[in-house]
mmCIF file of C-alpha atoms and ligand atoms in Angstrom:
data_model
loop_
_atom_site.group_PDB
_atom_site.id
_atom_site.type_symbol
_atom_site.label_atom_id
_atom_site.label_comp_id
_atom_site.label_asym_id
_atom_site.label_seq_id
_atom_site.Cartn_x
_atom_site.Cartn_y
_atom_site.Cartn_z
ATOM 1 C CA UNK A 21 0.000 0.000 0.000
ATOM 2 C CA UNK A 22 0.909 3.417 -1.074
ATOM 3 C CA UNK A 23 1.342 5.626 1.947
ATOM 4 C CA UNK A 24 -0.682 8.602 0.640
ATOM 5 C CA UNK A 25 -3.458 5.684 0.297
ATOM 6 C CA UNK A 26 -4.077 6.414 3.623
ATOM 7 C CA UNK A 27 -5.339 9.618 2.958
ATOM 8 C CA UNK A 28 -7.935 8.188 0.829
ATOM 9 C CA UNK A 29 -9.370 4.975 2.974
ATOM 10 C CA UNK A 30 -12.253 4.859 5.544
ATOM 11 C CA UNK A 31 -13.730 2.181 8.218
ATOM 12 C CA UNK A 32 -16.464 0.258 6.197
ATOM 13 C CA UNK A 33 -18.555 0.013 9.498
ATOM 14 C CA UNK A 34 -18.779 4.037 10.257
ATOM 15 C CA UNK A 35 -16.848 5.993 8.105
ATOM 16 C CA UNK A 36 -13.936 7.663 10.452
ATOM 17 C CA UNK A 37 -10.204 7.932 9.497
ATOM 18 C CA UNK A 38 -8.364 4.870 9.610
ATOM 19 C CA UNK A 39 -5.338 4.734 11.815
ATOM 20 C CA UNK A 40 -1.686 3.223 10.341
ATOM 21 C CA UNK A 41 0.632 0.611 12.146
ATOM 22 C CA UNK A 42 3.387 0.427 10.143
ATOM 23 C CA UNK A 43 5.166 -3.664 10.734
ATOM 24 C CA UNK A 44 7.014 -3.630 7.330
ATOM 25 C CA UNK A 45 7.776 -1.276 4.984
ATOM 26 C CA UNK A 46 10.208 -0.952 1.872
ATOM 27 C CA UNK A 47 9.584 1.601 -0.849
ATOM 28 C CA UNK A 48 5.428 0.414 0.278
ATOM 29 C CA UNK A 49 3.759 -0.871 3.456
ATOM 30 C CA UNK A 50 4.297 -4.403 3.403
ATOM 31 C CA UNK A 51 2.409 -5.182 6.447
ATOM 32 C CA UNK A 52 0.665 -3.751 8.654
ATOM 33 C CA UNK A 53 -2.673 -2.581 10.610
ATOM 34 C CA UNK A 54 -5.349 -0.284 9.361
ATOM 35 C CA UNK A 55 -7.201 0.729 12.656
ATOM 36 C CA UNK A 56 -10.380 2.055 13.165
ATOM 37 C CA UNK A 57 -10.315 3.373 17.004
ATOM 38 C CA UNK A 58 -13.884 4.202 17.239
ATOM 39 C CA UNK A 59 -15.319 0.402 16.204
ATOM 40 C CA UNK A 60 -11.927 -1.325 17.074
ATOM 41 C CA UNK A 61 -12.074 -2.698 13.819
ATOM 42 C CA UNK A 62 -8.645 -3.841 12.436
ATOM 43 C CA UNK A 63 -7.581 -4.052 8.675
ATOM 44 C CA UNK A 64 -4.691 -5.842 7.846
ATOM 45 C CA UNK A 65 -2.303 -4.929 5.250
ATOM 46 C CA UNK A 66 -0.499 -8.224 4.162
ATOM 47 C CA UNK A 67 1.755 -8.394 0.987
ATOM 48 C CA UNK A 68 1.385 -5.028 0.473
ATOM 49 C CA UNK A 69 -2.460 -5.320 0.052
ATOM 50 C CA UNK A 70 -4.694 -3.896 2.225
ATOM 51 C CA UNK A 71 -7.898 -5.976 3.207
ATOM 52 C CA UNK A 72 -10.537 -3.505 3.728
ATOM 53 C CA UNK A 73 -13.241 -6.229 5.023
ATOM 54 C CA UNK A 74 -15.825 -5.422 7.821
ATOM 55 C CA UNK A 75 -15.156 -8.514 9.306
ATOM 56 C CA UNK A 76 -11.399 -9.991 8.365
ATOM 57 C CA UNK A 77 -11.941 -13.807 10.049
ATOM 58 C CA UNK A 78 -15.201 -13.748 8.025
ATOM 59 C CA UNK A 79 -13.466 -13.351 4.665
ATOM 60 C CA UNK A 80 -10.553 -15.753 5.769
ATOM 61 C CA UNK A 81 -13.372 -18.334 6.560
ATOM 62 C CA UNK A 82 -14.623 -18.247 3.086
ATOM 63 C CA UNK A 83 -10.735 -18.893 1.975
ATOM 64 C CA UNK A 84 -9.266 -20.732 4.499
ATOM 65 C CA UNK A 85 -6.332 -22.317 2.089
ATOM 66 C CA UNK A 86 -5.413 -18.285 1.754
ATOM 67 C CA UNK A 87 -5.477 -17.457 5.339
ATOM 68 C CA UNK A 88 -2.703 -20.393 5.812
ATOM 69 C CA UNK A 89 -0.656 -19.496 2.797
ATOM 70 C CA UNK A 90 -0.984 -15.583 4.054
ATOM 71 C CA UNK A 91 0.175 -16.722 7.317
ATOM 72 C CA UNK A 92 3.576 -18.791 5.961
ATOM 73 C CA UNK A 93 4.371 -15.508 3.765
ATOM 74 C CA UNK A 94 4.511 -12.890 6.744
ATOM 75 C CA UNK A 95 7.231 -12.102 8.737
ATOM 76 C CA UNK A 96 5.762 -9.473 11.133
ATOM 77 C CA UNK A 97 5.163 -11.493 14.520
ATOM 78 C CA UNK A 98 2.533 -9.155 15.491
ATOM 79 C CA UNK A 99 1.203 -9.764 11.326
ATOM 80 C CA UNK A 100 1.528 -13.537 12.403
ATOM 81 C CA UNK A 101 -0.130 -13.150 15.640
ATOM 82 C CA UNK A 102 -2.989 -11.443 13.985
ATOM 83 C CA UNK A 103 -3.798 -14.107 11.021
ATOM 84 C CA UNK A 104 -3.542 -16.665 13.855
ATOM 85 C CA UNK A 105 -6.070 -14.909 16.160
ATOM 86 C CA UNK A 106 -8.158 -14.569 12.849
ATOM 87 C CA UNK A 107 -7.607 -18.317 11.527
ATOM 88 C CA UNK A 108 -8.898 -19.657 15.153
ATOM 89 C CA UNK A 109 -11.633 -17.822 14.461
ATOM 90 C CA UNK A 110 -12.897 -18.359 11.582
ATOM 91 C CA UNK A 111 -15.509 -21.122 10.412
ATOM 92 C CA UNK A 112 -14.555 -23.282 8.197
ATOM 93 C CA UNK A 113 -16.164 -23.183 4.979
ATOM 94 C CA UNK A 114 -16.666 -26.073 2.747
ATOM 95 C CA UNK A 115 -17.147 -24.205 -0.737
ATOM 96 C CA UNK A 116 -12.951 -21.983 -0.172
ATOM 97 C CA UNK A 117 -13.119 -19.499 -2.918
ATOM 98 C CA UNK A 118 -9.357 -19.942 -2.758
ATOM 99 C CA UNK A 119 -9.056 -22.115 -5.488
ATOM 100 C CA UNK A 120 -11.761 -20.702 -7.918
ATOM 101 C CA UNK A 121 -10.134 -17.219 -7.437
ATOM 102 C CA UNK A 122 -7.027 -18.136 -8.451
ATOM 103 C CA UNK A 123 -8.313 -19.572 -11.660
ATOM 104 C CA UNK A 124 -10.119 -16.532 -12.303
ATOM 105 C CA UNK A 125 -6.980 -14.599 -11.670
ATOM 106 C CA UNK A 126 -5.191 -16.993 -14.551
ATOM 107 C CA UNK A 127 -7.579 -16.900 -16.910
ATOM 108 C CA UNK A 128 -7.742 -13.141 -16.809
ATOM 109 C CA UNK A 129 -3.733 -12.731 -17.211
ATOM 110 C CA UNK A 130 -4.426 -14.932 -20.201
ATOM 111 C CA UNK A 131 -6.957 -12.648 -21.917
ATOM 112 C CA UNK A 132 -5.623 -9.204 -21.430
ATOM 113 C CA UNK A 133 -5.045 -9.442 -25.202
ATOM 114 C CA UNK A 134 -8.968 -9.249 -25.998
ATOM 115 C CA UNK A 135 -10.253 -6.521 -28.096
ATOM 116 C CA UNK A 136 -12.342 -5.493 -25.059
ATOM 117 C CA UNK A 137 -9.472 -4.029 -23.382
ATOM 118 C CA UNK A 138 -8.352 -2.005 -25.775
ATOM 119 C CA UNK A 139 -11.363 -0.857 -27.320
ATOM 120 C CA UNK A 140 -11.659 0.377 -23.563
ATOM 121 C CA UNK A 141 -8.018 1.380 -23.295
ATOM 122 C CA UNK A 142 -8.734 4.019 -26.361
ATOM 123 C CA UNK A 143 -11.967 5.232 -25.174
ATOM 124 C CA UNK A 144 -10.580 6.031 -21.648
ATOM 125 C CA UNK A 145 -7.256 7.805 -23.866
ATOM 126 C CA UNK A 146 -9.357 9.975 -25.139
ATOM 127 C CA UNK A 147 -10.966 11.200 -21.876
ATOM 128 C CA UNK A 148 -9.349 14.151 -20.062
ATOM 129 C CA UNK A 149 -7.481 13.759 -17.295
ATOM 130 C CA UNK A 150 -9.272 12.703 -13.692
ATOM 131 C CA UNK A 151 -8.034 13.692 -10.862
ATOM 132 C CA UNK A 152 -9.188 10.762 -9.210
ATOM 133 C CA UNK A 153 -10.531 7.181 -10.374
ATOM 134 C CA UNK A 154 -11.877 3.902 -9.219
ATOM 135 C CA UNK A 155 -12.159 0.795 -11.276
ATOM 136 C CA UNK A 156 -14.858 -1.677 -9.182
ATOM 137 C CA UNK A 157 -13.968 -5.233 -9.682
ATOM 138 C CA UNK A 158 -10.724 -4.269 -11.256
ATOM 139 C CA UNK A 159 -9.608 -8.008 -11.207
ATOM 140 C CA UNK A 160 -6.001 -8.673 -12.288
ATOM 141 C CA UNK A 161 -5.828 -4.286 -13.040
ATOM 142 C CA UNK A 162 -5.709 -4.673 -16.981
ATOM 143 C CA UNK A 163 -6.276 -1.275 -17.326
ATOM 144 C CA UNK A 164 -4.519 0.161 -13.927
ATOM 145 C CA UNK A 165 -1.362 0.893 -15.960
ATOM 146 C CA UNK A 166 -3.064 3.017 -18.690
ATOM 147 C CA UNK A 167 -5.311 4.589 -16.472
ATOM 148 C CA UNK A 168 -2.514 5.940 -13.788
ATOM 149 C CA UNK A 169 -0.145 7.170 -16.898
ATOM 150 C CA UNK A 170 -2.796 9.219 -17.905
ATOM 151 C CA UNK A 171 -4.981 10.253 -14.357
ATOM 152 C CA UNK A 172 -3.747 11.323 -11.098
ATOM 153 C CA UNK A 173 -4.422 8.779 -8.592
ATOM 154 C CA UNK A 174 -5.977 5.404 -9.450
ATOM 155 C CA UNK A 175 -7.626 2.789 -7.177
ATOM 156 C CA UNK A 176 -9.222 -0.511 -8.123
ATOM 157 C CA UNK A 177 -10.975 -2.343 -5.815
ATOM 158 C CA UNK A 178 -12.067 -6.428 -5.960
ATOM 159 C CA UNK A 179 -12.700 -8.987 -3.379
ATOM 160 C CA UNK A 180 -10.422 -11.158 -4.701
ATOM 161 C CA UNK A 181 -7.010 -11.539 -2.872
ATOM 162 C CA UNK A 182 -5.149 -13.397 -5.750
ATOM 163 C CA UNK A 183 -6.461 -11.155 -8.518
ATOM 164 C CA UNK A 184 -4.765 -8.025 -6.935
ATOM 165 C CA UNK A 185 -1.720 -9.684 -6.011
ATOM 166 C CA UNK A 186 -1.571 -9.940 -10.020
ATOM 167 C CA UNK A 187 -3.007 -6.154 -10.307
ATOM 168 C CA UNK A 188 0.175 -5.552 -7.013
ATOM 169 C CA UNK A 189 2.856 -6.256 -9.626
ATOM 170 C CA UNK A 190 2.316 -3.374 -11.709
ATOM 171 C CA UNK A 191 3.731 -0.491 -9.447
ATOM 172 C CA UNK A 192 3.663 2.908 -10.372
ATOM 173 C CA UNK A 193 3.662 5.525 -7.673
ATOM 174 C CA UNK A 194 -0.303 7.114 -8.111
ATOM 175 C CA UNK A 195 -2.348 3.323 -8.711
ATOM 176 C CA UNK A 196 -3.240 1.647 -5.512
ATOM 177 C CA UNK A 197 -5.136 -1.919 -5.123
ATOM 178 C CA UNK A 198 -7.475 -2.960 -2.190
ATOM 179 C CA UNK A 199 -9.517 -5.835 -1.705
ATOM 180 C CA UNK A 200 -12.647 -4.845 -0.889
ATOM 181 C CA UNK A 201 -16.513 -5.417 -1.239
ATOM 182 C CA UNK A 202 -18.511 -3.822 -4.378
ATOM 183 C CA UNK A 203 -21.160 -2.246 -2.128
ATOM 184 C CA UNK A 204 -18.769 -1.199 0.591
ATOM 185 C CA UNK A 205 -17.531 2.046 1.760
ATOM 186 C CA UNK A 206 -13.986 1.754 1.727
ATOM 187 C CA UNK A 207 -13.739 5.701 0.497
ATOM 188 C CA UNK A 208 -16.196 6.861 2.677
ATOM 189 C CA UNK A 209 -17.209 10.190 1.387
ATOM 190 C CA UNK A 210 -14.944 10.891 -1.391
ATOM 191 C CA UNK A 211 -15.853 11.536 -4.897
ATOM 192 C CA UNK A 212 -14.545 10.699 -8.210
ATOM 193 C CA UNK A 213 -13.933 12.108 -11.516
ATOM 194 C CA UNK A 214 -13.949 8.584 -13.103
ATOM 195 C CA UNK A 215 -16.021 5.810 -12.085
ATOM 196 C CA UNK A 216 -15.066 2.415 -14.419
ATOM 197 C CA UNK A 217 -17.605 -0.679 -13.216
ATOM 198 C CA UNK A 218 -16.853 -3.695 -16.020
ATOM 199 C CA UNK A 219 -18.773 -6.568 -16.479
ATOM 200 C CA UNK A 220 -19.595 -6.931 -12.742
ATOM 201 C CA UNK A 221 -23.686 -6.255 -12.799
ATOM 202 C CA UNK A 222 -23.896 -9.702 -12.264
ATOM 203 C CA UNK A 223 -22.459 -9.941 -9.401
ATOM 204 C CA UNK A 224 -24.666 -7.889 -6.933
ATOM 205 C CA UNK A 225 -27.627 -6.172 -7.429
ATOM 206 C CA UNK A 226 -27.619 -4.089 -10.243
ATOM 207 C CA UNK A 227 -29.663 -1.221 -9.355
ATOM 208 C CA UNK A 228 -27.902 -0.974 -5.725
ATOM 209 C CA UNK A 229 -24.552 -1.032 -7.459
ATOM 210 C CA UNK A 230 -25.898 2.054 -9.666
ATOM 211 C CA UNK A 231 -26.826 4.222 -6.769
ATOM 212 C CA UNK A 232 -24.002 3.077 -4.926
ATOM 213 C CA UNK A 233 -21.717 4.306 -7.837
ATOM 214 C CA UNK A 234 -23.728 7.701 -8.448
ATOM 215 C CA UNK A 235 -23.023 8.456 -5.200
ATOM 216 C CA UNK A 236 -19.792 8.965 -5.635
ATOM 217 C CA UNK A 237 -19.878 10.780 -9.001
ATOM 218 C CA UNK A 238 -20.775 14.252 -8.347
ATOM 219 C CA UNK A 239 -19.489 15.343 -11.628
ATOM 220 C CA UNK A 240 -16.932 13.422 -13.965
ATOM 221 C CA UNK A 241 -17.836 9.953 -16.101
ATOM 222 C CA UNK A 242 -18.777 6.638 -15.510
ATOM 223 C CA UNK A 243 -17.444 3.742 -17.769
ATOM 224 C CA UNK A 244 -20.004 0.589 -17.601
ATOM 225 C CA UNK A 245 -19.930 -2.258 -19.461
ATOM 226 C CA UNK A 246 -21.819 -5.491 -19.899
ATOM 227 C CA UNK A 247 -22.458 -9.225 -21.068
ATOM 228 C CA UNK A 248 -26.042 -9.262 -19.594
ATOM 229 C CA UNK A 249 -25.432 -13.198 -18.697
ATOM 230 C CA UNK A 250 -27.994 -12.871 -15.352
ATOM 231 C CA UNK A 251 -28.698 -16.222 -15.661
ATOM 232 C CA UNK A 252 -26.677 -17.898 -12.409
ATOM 233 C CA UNK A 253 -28.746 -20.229 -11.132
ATOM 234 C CA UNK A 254 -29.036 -19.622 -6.920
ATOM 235 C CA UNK A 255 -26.392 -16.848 -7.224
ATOM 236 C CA UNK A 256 -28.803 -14.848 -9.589
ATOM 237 C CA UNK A 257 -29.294 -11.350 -8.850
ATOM 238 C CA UNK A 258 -32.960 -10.832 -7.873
ATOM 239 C CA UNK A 259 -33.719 -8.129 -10.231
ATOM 240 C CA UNK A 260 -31.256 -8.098 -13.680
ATOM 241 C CA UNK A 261 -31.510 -4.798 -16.321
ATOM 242 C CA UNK A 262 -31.086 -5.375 -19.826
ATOM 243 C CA UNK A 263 -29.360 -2.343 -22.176
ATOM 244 C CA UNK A 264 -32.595 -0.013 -22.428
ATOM 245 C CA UNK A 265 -33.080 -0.767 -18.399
ATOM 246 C CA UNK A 266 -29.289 0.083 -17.893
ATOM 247 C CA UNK A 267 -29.312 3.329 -19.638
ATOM 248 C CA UNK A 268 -32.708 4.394 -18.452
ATOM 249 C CA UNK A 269 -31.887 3.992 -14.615
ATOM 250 C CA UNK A 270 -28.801 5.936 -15.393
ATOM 251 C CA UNK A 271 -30.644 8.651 -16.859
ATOM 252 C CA UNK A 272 -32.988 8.652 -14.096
ATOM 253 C CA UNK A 273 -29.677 8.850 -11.462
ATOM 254 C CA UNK A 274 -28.759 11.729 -13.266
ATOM 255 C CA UNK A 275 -26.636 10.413 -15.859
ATOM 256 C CA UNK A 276 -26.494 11.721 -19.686
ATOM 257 C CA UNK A 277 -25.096 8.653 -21.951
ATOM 258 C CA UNK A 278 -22.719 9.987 -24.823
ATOM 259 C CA UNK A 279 -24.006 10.340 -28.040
ATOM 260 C CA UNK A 280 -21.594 7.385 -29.261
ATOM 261 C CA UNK A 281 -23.092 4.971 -26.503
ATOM 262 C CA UNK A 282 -26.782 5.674 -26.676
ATOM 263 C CA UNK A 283 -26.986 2.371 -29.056
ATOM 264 C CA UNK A 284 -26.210 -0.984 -27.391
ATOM 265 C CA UNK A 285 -22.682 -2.423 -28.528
ATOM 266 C CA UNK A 286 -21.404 -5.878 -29.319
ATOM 267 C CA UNK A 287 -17.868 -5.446 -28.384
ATOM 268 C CA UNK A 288 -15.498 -8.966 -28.863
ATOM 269 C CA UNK A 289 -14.967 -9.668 -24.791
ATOM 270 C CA UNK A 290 -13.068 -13.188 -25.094
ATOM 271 C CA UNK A 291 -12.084 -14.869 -21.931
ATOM 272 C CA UNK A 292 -9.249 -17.965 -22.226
ATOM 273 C CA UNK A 293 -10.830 -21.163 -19.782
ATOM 274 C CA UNK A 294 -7.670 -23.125 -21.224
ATOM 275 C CA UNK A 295 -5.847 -24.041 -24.436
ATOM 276 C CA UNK A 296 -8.951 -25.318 -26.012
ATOM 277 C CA UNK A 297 -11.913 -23.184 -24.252
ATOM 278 C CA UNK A 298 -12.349 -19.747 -24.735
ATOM 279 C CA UNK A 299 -16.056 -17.800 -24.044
ATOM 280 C CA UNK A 300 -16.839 -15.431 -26.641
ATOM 281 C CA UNK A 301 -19.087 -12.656 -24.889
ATOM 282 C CA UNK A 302 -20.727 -9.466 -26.632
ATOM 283 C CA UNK A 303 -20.534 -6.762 -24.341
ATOM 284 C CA UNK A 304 -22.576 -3.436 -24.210
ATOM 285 C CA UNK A 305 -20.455 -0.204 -22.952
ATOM 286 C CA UNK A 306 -22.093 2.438 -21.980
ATOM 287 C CA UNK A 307 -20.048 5.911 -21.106
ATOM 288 C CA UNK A 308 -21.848 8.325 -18.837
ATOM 289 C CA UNK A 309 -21.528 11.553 -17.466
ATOM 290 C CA UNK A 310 -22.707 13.995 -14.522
HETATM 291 C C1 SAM B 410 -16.527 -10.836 -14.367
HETATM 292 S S1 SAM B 410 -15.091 -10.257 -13.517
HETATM 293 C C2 SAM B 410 -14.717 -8.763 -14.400
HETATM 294 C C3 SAM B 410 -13.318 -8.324 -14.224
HETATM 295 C C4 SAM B 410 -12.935 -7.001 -14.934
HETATM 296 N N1 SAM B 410 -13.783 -5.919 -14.528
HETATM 297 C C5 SAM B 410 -12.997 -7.187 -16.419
HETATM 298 O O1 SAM B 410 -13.997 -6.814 -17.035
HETATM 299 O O2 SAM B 410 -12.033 -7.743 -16.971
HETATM 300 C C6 SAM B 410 -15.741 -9.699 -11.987
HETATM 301 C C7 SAM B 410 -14.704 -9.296 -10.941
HETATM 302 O O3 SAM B 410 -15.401 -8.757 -9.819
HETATM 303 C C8 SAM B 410 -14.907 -9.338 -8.622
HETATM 304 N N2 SAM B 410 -16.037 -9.380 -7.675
HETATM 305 C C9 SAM B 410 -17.127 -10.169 -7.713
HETATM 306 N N3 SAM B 410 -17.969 -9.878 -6.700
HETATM 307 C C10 SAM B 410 -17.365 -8.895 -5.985
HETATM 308 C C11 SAM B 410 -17.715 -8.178 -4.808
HETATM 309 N N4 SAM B 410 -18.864 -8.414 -4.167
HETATM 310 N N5 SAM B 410 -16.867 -7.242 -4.375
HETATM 311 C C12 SAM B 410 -15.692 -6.995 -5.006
HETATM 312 N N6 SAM B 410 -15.302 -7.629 -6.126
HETATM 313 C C13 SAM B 410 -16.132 -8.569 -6.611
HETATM 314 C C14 SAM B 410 -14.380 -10.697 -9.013
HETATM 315 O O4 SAM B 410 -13.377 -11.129 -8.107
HETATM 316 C C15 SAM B 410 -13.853 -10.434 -10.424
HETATM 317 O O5 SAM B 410 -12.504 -10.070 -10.422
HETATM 318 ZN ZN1 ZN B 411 -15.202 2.350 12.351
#
């Protein structure tokens, strides 16, 4: 983590200014404590990646085979002490994301070459520059690079430990990684001049996400894309928007959709399962602006 990050991050629970125990630190904080005083809430910062979660042992029980493989990599012996206090507590889960996220994470590294990214990568280059932006779900941070040579500071957030360890290795003084929930908090107040949320309306509920998003754009653009592939069995989103319900419930958040992404796209999204599988998506992008 990026000291000046700091500046920038807020308890998910109530909002204050979190608090910084520095236990390693090279040219980044290795590891370390974020501390909220007033909720007692503690956010560890392990491999350089903070873990902004309201409840650490809770995310740890999900991905149990991480929380040991986190614990062999630290050095701290306070860092140590905390994953073991958080290991002990934590229920084991049978379903560990551990496993499933790393794939993710791989297949992702393996299909940064798809015309998605840099039909995105040339839309965002020919934005002006944000003083501050925030890619949600950023995954393995295909676009972090681009985005901090040409903004100020970038974030990306994504619940996904292994992904931003990938997203980690790209270092460049203003991008900063976090894993972190969607619909949390983790920037309290702050707005944004650029908002990008790709291919993630699956993945909670899309109309929350929205107002969750417009919250934090009081004026600057918002970069959405999306497949529209609702269909996930018991993890289903309760109520899905297709590309006239997308664009209408950003108009009605206050949104005006560019002249170039009024009309619903079919943009070449390929994602590479293995040698021989690849899923061929058509993606809609919408860009948006307050
Ligand atoms: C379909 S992928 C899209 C990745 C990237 N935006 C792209 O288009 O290449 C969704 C990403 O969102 C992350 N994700 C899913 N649910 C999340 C949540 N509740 N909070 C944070 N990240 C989440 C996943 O770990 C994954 O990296
Ligand atoms: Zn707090």
């Amino acid at each position: 983590m990026h000291e000046f990050s700091l500046n920038f991050l807020r308890c998910v629970r109530c909002g204050s200014k979190l608090e910084l125990d520095v236990f390693k630190k090279e040219t980044e904080i290795e590891e370390g404590i974020l501390e909220c005083k007033k909720c007692a809430l503690c956010f560890p910062i392990i491999q350089k990646i903070p873990v902004i979660w309201d409840d650490f042992s809770k995310y740890i029980s999900e991905r149990m085979v991480l929380g040991g493989k986190l614990f062999h990599s630290v050095s701290n012996y306070k860092m140590k002490k905390f994953l073991k206090h958080s290991l002990s507590n934590s229920k084991r889960n049978t379903d560990d994301r551990t496993a499933l996220e790393e794939r993710w994470s791989k297949i992702y590294q393996n299909s940064q070459k798809s015309k998605f990214y840099s039909i995105i990568k040339n839309e965002l280059g020919a934005m002006s520059r944000s003083k501050l932006v925030l890619e949600y779900g950023c995954s393995v941070g295909i676009l972090g690079s681009s985005l901090a040579d040409s903004n100020q500071n970038v974030f990306g957030i994504d619940r996904s430990f292994s992904a931003i360890s990938i997203a980690k290795k790209t270092q460049k003084e203003n991008l900063d990684y976090f894993v972190a929930d969607l619909m949390s908090d983790v920037f309290g107040e702050t707005k944004f001049d650029l908002i990008l949320a790709l291919n993630v309306l699956e993945l909670v509920e899309p109309k929350d996400l929205l107002q969750h998003i417009s919250k934090q754009i009081l004026k600057g653009n918002f970069v959405i894309s999306d497949p529209y592939d609702f269909d996930r069995g018991k993890n289903s989103v309760k109520k899905s928007l297709d590309e006239l319900a997308l664009r209408a419930s950003l108009e009605e958040l206050g949104f005006a959709i560019t002249v170039k992404t009024k009309k619903p796209s079919y943009l070449t999204w390929n994602l590479k399962l293995n040698s021989r599988t690849t899923l061929n998506y058509k993606v809609d992008l919408i860009i948006a602006k307050k």
